[in-house]
Tab-separated table of C-alpha atoms in Angstrom:
chain	number	residue	atom	x	y	z
A	19	UNK	CA	12.767	-34.465	17.100
A	20	UNK	CA	10.120	-34.012	14.414
A	21	UNK	CA	9.612	-30.399	15.455
A	22	UNK	CA	13.385	-29.773	15.365
A	23	UNK	CA	13.605	-31.340	11.910
A	24	UNK	CA	10.767	-29.134	10.709
A	25	UNK	CA	12.481	-26.015	12.082
A	26	UNK	CA	15.753	-26.985	10.390
A	27	UNK	CA	13.958	-27.444	7.085
A	28	UNK	CA	12.337	-24.028	7.412
A	29	UNK	CA	15.692	-22.373	8.230
A	30	UNK	CA	17.397	-24.144	5.328
A	31	UNK	CA	14.604	-23.033	2.994
A	32	UNK	CA	14.945	-19.448	4.251
A	33	UNK	CA	18.724	-19.439	3.677
A	34	UNK	CA	18.371	-20.884	0.175
A	35	UNK	CA	15.602	-18.377	-0.615
A	36	UNK	CA	17.823	-15.446	0.404
A	37	UNK	CA	20.677	-16.809	-1.733
A	38	UNK	CA	18.402	-17.223	-4.760
A	39	UNK	CA	16.897	-13.746	-4.280
A	40	UNK	CA	20.344	-12.152	-3.952
A	41	UNK	CA	22.092	-13.794	-6.890
A	42	UNK	CA	19.006	-13.852	-9.083
A	43	UNK	CA	17.983	-10.233	-8.434
A	44	UNK	CA	18.557	-8.915	-12.004
A	45	UNK	CA	16.209	-11.606	-13.299
A	46	UNK	CA	13.729	-11.781	-10.422
A	47	UNK	CA	13.072	-8.090	-9.693
A	48	UNK	CA	11.276	-7.286	-12.976
A	49	UNK	CA	9.348	-10.573	-12.736
A	50	UNK	CA	8.119	-9.804	-9.203
A	51	UNK	CA	7.180	-6.270	-10.250
A	52	UNK	CA	5.358	-7.782	-13.224
A	53	UNK	CA	3.462	-10.278	-11.044
A	54	UNK	CA	2.339	-7.615	-8.570
A	55	UNK	CA	1.288	-5.134	-11.247
A	56	UNK	CA	-0.473	-7.881	-13.215
A	57	UNK	CA	-2.388	-8.806	-10.051
A	58	UNK	CA	-3.318	-5.147	-9.648
A	59	UNK	CA	-4.678	-4.953	-13.214
A	60	UNK	CA	-6.390	-8.379	-13.210
A	61	UNK	CA	-9.805	-7.038	-12.041
A	62	UNK	CA	-9.795	-4.452	-14.842
A	63	UNK	CA	-8.685	-7.072	-17.368
A	64	UNK	CA	-11.467	-9.428	-16.174
A	65	UNK	CA	-13.953	-6.586	-16.581
A	66	UNK	CA	-12.908	-6.001	-20.197
A	67	UNK	CA	-13.133	-9.725	-20.954
A	68	UNK	CA	-16.630	-9.936	-19.449
A	69	UNK	CA	-17.632	-7.145	-21.831
A	70	UNK	CA	-16.685	-9.454	-24.717
A	71	UNK	CA	-13.155	-8.257	-25.432
A	72	UNK	CA	-10.599	-10.898	-26.428
A	73	UNK	CA	-8.032	-11.679	-23.733
A	74	UNK	CA	-5.108	-10.489	-25.874
A	75	UNK	CA	-6.625	-7.040	-26.410
A	76	UNK	CA	-7.831	-6.863	-22.798
A	77	UNK	CA	-4.303	-7.614	-21.561
A	78	UNK	CA	-2.732	-5.032	-23.861
A	79	UNK	CA	-5.258	-2.318	-22.972
A	80	UNK	CA	-4.905	-3.020	-19.227
A	81	UNK	CA	-1.124	-2.739	-19.490
A	82	UNK	CA	-1.400	0.403	-21.616
A	83	UNK	CA	-3.550	2.065	-18.935
A	84	UNK	CA	-0.911	1.145	-16.373
A	85	UNK	CA	1.796	2.537	-18.664
A	86	UNK	CA	-0.050	5.841	-19.061
A	87	UNK	CA	-0.447	6.285	-15.294
A	88	UNK	CA	3.151	5.335	-14.421
A	89	UNK	CA	4.548	7.245	-17.413
A	90	UNK	CA	2.674	10.415	-16.466
A	91	UNK	CA	3.985	10.289	-12.892
A	92	UNK	CA	7.568	9.604	-13.963
A	93	UNK	CA	7.482	12.306	-16.654
A	94	UNK	CA	6.215	14.852	-14.144
A	95	UNK	CA	8.909	13.862	-11.647
A	96	UNK	CA	11.734	14.058	-14.211
A	97	UNK	CA	10.449	17.415	-15.513
A	98	UNK	CA	10.307	18.869	-12.005
A	99	UNK	CA	13.752	17.489	-11.123
A	100	UNK	CA	15.170	19.039	-14.282
A	101	UNK	CA	13.710	22.425	-13.336
A	102	UNK	CA	15.092	22.026	-9.832
A	103	UNK	CA	18.559	21.261	-11.215
A	104	UNK	CA	18.431	24.353	-13.451
A	105	UNK	CA	17.442	26.567	-10.510
A	106	UNK	CA	19.970	25.117	-8.076
A	107	UNK	CA	21.974	28.346	-8.020
A	108	UNK	CA	19.028	30.374	-6.701
A	109	UNK	CA	18.398	27.606	-4.210
A	110	UNK	CA	22.016	28.015	-3.156
A	111	UNK	CA	21.519	31.680	-2.295
A	112	UNK	CA	18.502	30.787	-0.179
A	113	UNK	CA	20.528	28.093	1.580
A	114	UNK	CA	23.369	30.502	2.298
A	115	UNK	CA	20.884	33.034	3.690
A	116	UNK	CA	19.426	30.337	5.908
A	117	UNK	CA	22.916	29.382	7.159
A	118	UNK	CA	23.706	33.038	7.915
A	119	UNK	CA	20.548	33.358	10.014
A	120	UNK	CA	21.536	30.241	11.916
A	121	UNK	CA	25.019	31.657	12.449
A	122	UNK	CA	23.600	34.867	13.878
A	123	UNK	CA	21.497	32.911	16.351
A	124	UNK	CA	24.463	30.715	17.319
A	125	UNK	CA	26.649	33.779	17.851
A	126	UNK	CA	23.986	35.298	20.083
A	127	UNK	CA	23.907	32.341	22.483
A	128	UNK	CA	27.512	31.033	22.232
A	129	UNK	CA	31.072	32.337	22.096
A	130	UNK	CA	31.556	31.351	18.445
A	131	UNK	CA	32.144	34.481	16.382
A	132	UNK	CA	30.709	34.922	12.898
A	133	UNK	CA	34.217	34.728	11.467
A	134	UNK	CA	34.881	31.378	13.148
A	135	UNK	CA	31.512	30.020	12.053
A	136	UNK	CA	32.103	31.247	8.507
A	137	UNK	CA	35.338	29.295	8.353
A	138	UNK	CA	33.421	26.164	9.398
A	139	UNK	CA	30.347	26.610	7.213
A	140	UNK	CA	31.691	28.172	4.023
A	141	UNK	CA	33.380	25.149	2.535
A	142	UNK	CA	30.660	22.808	3.759
A	143	UNK	CA	27.813	24.821	2.247
A	144	UNK	CA	29.575	24.999	-1.115
A	145	UNK	CA	30.262	21.264	-0.986
A	146	UNK	CA	26.660	20.563	-0.054
A	147	UNK	CA	25.356	22.479	-3.066
A	148	UNK	CA	27.742	20.622	-5.350
A	149	UNK	CA	26.619	17.280	-3.931
A	150	UNK	CA	22.956	18.193	-4.347
A	151	UNK	CA	23.492	19.256	-7.956
A	152	UNK	CA	25.474	16.099	-8.756
A	153	UNK	CA	22.876	13.919	-7.061
A	154	UNK	CA	20.003	15.450	-9.024
A	155	UNK	CA	21.912	15.099	-12.302
A	156	UNK	CA	22.837	11.472	-11.621
A	157	UNK	CA	19.317	10.707	-10.472
A	158	UNK	CA	17.836	12.029	-13.705
A	159	UNK	CA	20.350	10.047	-15.750
A	160	UNK	CA	19.668	6.844	-13.827
A	161	UNK	CA	15.956	7.505	-13.995
A	162	UNK	CA	16.013	7.697	-17.769
A	163	UNK	CA	18.014	4.472	-17.965
A	164	UNK	CA	15.474	2.708	-15.779
A	165	UNK	CA	12.785	3.340	-18.412
A	166	UNK	CA	14.114	0.260	-20.231
A	167	UNK	CA	13.527	-1.805	-17.084
A	168	UNK	CA	10.016	-0.390	-16.898
A	169	UNK	CA	9.295	-1.524	-20.453
A	170	UNK	CA	10.490	-5.029	-19.557
A	171	UNK	CA	8.199	-5.036	-16.515
A	172	UNK	CA	5.240	-3.949	-18.656
A	173	UNK	CA	5.997	-6.760	-21.097
A	174	UNK	CA	5.839	-9.185	-18.176
A	175	UNK	CA	2.513	-7.636	-17.132
A	176	UNK	CA	1.014	-8.300	-20.570
A	177	UNK	CA	2.246	-11.893	-20.560
A	178	UNK	CA	1.102	-12.614	-16.998
A	179	UNK	CA	-2.344	-11.204	-17.766
A	180	UNK	CA	-2.519	-13.175	-21.006
A	181	UNK	CA	-1.393	-16.499	-19.512
A	182	UNK	CA	-2.764	-16.156	-15.978
A	183	UNK	CA	-5.180	-19.059	-16.434
A	184	UNK	CA	-2.432	-21.323	-17.769
A	185	UNK	CA	-0.171	-20.375	-14.833
A	186	UNK	CA	-3.036	-21.220	-12.440
A	187	UNK	CA	-3.542	-24.614	-14.107
A	188	UNK	CA	0.215	-25.248	-13.970
A	189	UNK	CA	0.231	-24.679	-10.204
A	190	UNK	CA	-2.766	-26.952	-9.734
A	191	UNK	CA	-1.037	-29.800	-11.612
A	192	UNK	CA	1.479	-30.119	-8.769
A	193	UNK	CA	-1.188	-30.060	-6.032
A	194	UNK	CA	-3.055	-33.249	-5.055
A	195	UNK	CA	-6.624	-33.266	-6.343
A	196	UNK	CA	-8.096	-33.532	-2.847
A	197	UNK	CA	-6.362	-30.258	-1.908
A	198	UNK	CA	-7.450	-28.249	-4.949
A	199	UNK	CA	-10.217	-26.475	-3.043
A	200	UNK	CA	-7.853	-25.353	-0.286
A	201	UNK	CA	-5.181	-24.327	-2.812
A	202	UNK	CA	-7.705	-22.347	-4.829
A	203	UNK	CA	-8.797	-20.545	-1.652
A	204	UNK	CA	-5.197	-19.724	-0.757
A	205	UNK	CA	-4.432	-18.376	-4.245
A	206	UNK	CA	-7.602	-16.301	-4.145
A	207	UNK	CA	-6.644	-14.822	-0.764
A	208	UNK	CA	-3.086	-14.105	-1.930
A	209	UNK	CA	-4.357	-12.301	-5.032
A	210	UNK	CA	-6.874	-10.370	-2.926
A	211	UNK	CA	-4.164	-9.293	-0.487
A	212	UNK	CA	-1.895	-8.111	-3.326
A	213	UNK	CA	-4.696	-6.171	-5.018
A	214	UNK	CA	-5.886	-4.705	-1.707
A	215	UNK	CA	-2.380	-3.636	-0.771
A	216	UNK	CA	-1.393	-2.104	-4.110
A	217	UNK	CA	-4.751	-0.490	-4.922
A	218	UNK	CA	-5.142	0.691	-1.345
A	219	UNK	CA	-1.624	2.085	-1.354
A	220	UNK	CA	-2.342	3.933	-4.618
A	221	UNK	CA	-5.479	5.496	-3.103
A	222	UNK	CA	-3.623	6.529	0.065
A	223	UNK	CA	-0.875	8.102	-2.047
A	224	UNK	CA	-3.451	10.016	-4.104
A	225	UNK	CA	-5.177	11.428	-1.017
A	226	UNK	CA	-1.806	12.211	0.539
A	227	UNK	CA	-0.746	14.075	-2.621
A	228	UNK	CA	-3.851	16.266	-2.432
A	229	UNK	CA	-3.275	17.059	1.255
A	230	UNK	CA	0.388	17.850	0.621
A	231	UNK	CA	-0.333	20.079	-2.368
A	232	UNK	CA	-3.014	22.059	-0.507
A	233	UNK	CA	-0.660	22.502	2.456
A	234	UNK	CA	2.254	23.598	0.273
A	235	UNK	CA	0.005	25.985	-1.659
A	236	UNK	CA	-1.318	27.565	1.547
A	237	UNK	CA	2.212	28.294	2.752
A	238	UNK	CA	3.473	29.113	-0.769
A	239	UNK	CA	6.348	26.632	-0.480
A	240	UNK	CA	8.720	26.713	-3.497
A	241	UNK	CA	9.068	23.585	-5.664
A	242	UNK	CA	5.682	22.425	-4.396
A	243	UNK	CA	4.908	20.076	-7.304
A	244	UNK	CA	8.312	18.371	-7.091
A	245	UNK	CA	7.962	17.917	-3.345
A	246	UNK	CA	4.421	16.558	-3.710
A	247	UNK	CA	5.413	13.990	-6.340
A	248	UNK	CA	8.552	12.883	-4.504
A	249	UNK	CA	6.939	12.868	-1.047
A	250	UNK	CA	3.989	10.857	-2.336
A	251	UNK	CA	6.058	8.252	-4.193
A	252	UNK	CA	8.525	7.725	-1.337
A	253	UNK	CA	5.705	6.816	1.080
A	254	UNK	CA	5.388	3.452	-0.677
A	255	UNK	CA	8.359	2.442	1.514
A	256	UNK	CA	6.848	1.763	4.975
A	257	UNK	CA	8.095	3.793	7.966
A	258	UNK	CA	11.180	5.203	6.228
A	259	UNK	CA	9.188	6.653	3.310
A	260	UNK	CA	6.678	8.693	5.361
A	261	UNK	CA	9.490	10.021	7.563
A	262	UNK	CA	11.482	11.232	4.542
A	263	UNK	CA	8.364	12.593	2.817
A	264	UNK	CA	7.647	14.790	5.819
A	265	UNK	CA	11.232	15.717	6.644
A	266	UNK	CA	12.184	17.174	3.247
A	267	UNK	CA	9.311	19.749	3.080
A	268	UNK	CA	10.103	20.766	6.665
A	269	UNK	CA	13.762	21.316	5.716
A	270	UNK	CA	12.614	23.431	2.758
A	271	UNK	CA	10.417	25.472	5.109
A	272	UNK	CA	13.453	26.274	7.295
A	273	UNK	CA	15.286	27.497	4.202
A	274	UNK	CA	12.567	29.505	2.454
A	275	UNK	CA	10.223	30.759	5.202
A	276	UNK	CA	10.956	34.127	6.815
A	277	UNK	CA	9.583	33.532	10.317
A	278	UNK	CA	9.971	30.730	12.841
A	279	UNK	CA	6.228	30.907	13.460
A	280	UNK	CA	5.545	29.912	9.843
A	281	UNK	CA	8.037	27.055	10.127
A	282	UNK	CA	6.410	25.766	13.312
A	283	UNK	CA	2.908	26.032	11.867
A	284	UNK	CA	3.990	24.255	8.691
A	285	UNK	CA	5.780	21.539	10.676
A	286	UNK	CA	2.688	20.972	12.814
A	287	UNK	CA	0.552	20.663	9.691
A	288	UNK	CA	2.931	18.119	8.097
A	289	UNK	CA	2.988	16.053	11.298
A	290	UNK	CA	-0.818	16.113	11.357
A	291	UNK	CA	-0.941	14.896	7.761
A	292	UNK	CA	1.501	12.098	8.652
A	293	UNK	CA	-0.695	11.021	11.565
A	294	UNK	CA	-3.827	11.079	9.416
A	295	UNK	CA	-2.067	8.981	6.759
A	296	UNK	CA	-0.777	6.406	9.260
A	297	UNK	CA	-3.727	6.068	11.626
A	298	UNK	CA	-6.753	6.959	9.494
A	299	UNK	CA	-6.138	6.494	5.778
A	300	UNK	CA	-4.113	3.265	5.851
A	301	UNK	CA	-6.422	1.289	8.190
A	302	UNK	CA	-9.523	2.647	6.435
A	303	UNK	CA	-8.433	2.207	2.803
A	304	UNK	CA	-5.865	-0.595	2.801
A	305	UNK	CA	-7.602	-2.664	5.456
A	306	UNK	CA	-6.400	-4.511	8.528
A	307	UNK	CA	-6.414	-7.917	6.815
A	308	UNK	CA	-3.432	-6.838	4.716
A	309	UNK	CA	-1.465	-5.639	7.717
A	310	UNK	CA	1.712	-7.243	8.931
A	311	UNK	CA	2.850	-6.485	12.458
A	312	UNK	CA	5.357	-3.596	12.691
A	313	UNK	CA	8.309	-5.867	13.519
A	314	UNK	CA	7.796	-7.945	10.362
A	315	UNK	CA	7.301	-4.806	8.241
A	316	UNK	CA	10.617	-3.386	9.470
A	317	UNK	CA	12.338	-6.729	8.839
A	318	UNK	CA	10.796	-6.842	5.347
A	319	UNK	CA	12.051	-3.330	4.549
A	320	UNK	CA	15.556	-3.986	5.913
A	321	UNK	CA	15.831	-7.421	4.284
A	322	UNK	CA	14.529	-6.103	0.974
A	323	UNK	CA	16.949	-3.189	1.104
A	324	UNK	CA	19.921	-5.457	1.783
A	325	UNK	CA	19.014	-7.910	-0.995
A	326	UNK	CA	17.386	-5.787	-3.722
A	327	UNK	CA	18.053	-2.190	-2.698
A	328	UNK	CA	15.218	0.333	-2.959
A	329	UNK	CA	13.175	-2.056	-5.116
A	330	UNK	CA	13.370	-4.637	-2.337
A	331	UNK	CA	12.180	-2.122	0.253
A	332	UNK	CA	9.035	-1.720	-1.850
A	333	UNK	CA	8.514	-5.322	-2.969
A	334	UNK	CA	9.282	-7.294	0.162
A	335	UNK	CA	6.318	-5.918	2.143
A	336	UNK	CA	3.662	-7.398	-0.202
A	337	UNK	CA	5.853	-10.523	-0.568
A	338	UNK	CA	5.837	-10.980	3.211
A	339	UNK	CA	2.073	-10.364	3.202
A	340	UNK	CA	1.705	-13.217	0.701
A	341	UNK	CA	3.908	-15.441	2.872
A	342	UNK	CA	1.636	-14.611	5.801
A	343	UNK	CA	-1.514	-15.695	3.923
A	344	UNK	CA	0.083	-18.897	2.602
A	345	UNK	CA	1.408	-19.793	6.068
A	346	UNK	CA	-1.916	-19.168	7.775
A	347	UNK	CA	-3.622	-21.596	5.409
A	348	UNK	CA	-0.931	-24.302	5.199
A	349	UNK	CA	-0.647	-27.184	7.647
A	350	UNK	CA	2.548	-26.911	9.673
A	351	UNK	CA	3.213	-23.274	8.734
A	352	UNK	CA	0.487	-21.676	10.882
A	353	UNK	CA	2.994	-20.385	13.490
A	354	UNK	CA	4.742	-18.347	10.784
A	355	UNK	CA	1.407	-16.840	9.753
A	356	UNK	CA	0.688	-16.038	13.405
A	357	UNK	CA	4.126	-14.426	13.821
A	358	UNK	CA	3.662	-12.285	10.705
A	359	UNK	CA	0.109	-11.269	11.596
A	360	UNK	CA	-1.107	-8.191	13.410
A	361	UNK	CA	-4.286	-9.386	15.102
A	362	UNK	CA	-4.521	-11.285	18.401
A	363	UNK	CA	-7.577	-13.082	17.016
A	364	UNK	CA	-5.244	-15.010	14.707
A	365	UNK	CA	-3.773	-16.873	17.686
A	366	UNK	CA	-4.383	-20.602	17.577
A	367	UNK	CA	-3.241	-23.761	19.314
A	368	UNK	CA	-0.071	-24.944	17.556
A	369	UNK	CA	0.879	-27.553	20.102
A	370	UNK	CA	-0.011	-30.505	17.833
């Protein structure tokens, strides 16, 4: 009966949490982004304070560094998207040429004549170009509007860095004194996991960007810089991101490359890069202690997407990683930590 009551409490808490996250998303999303980014910049802020800098100035400088990095990436992406939108007509001619080549091959192996295929493809290709152009234009417009949200997030980062000690003391007030040591250890592990995940992810993205750019330069792929920036940023979404980041350059290779041999060689190279990123870079740089098992990662991405959209697909993975650490170190919640984990060594006896 006690175990059933405990399960019911956990399910009720989960349902209430989802409701709060859904209805409070406009308020909570920038706060969660601010907490994660503040955790990322805390080591640098601590370094500045140890050098004798006042906490206010250390917090502002740490946030300004973050602003410069994020601003540079976003500016580059918007600039490249704008160029892409201006050159969409030339892209359209390449797309039509690609479709004609496909039609010729289809006609050679089927009974569909070029005239019949043209009737099918003509309207669709024109509609596709229009949709692409509209999407790029709307994306740029929405991207510019989101700059305001970014400024709000950066304000939260400054405040979280400035008042991080007060927030820590506030949490400790509600924890019994005899459990302060355990709580301090849990908070330290949570912060370490967040920093390891975000900093590790940033390093993986940087290495991936270099590999992509070299590959695109070797094959002289058009819009290389745009593809590198987009393909690198999108990989922050687990599973779905890497798939999209590899698929789009491959689609471009089908459109712009002259020979099927070049397309196959390029595709093989992209797949190799994807394998290196997934099975070498991530375990080596991010670390296994941050890892959730694949089932939980997929659930985090899907749940985050349903509740908070694209932002949730990014944020819910580190949130679930924090839940894993807290559960593993909290009496009664160890089974949740075991379920979320990715190592068989985490298995314990939960029969009591």
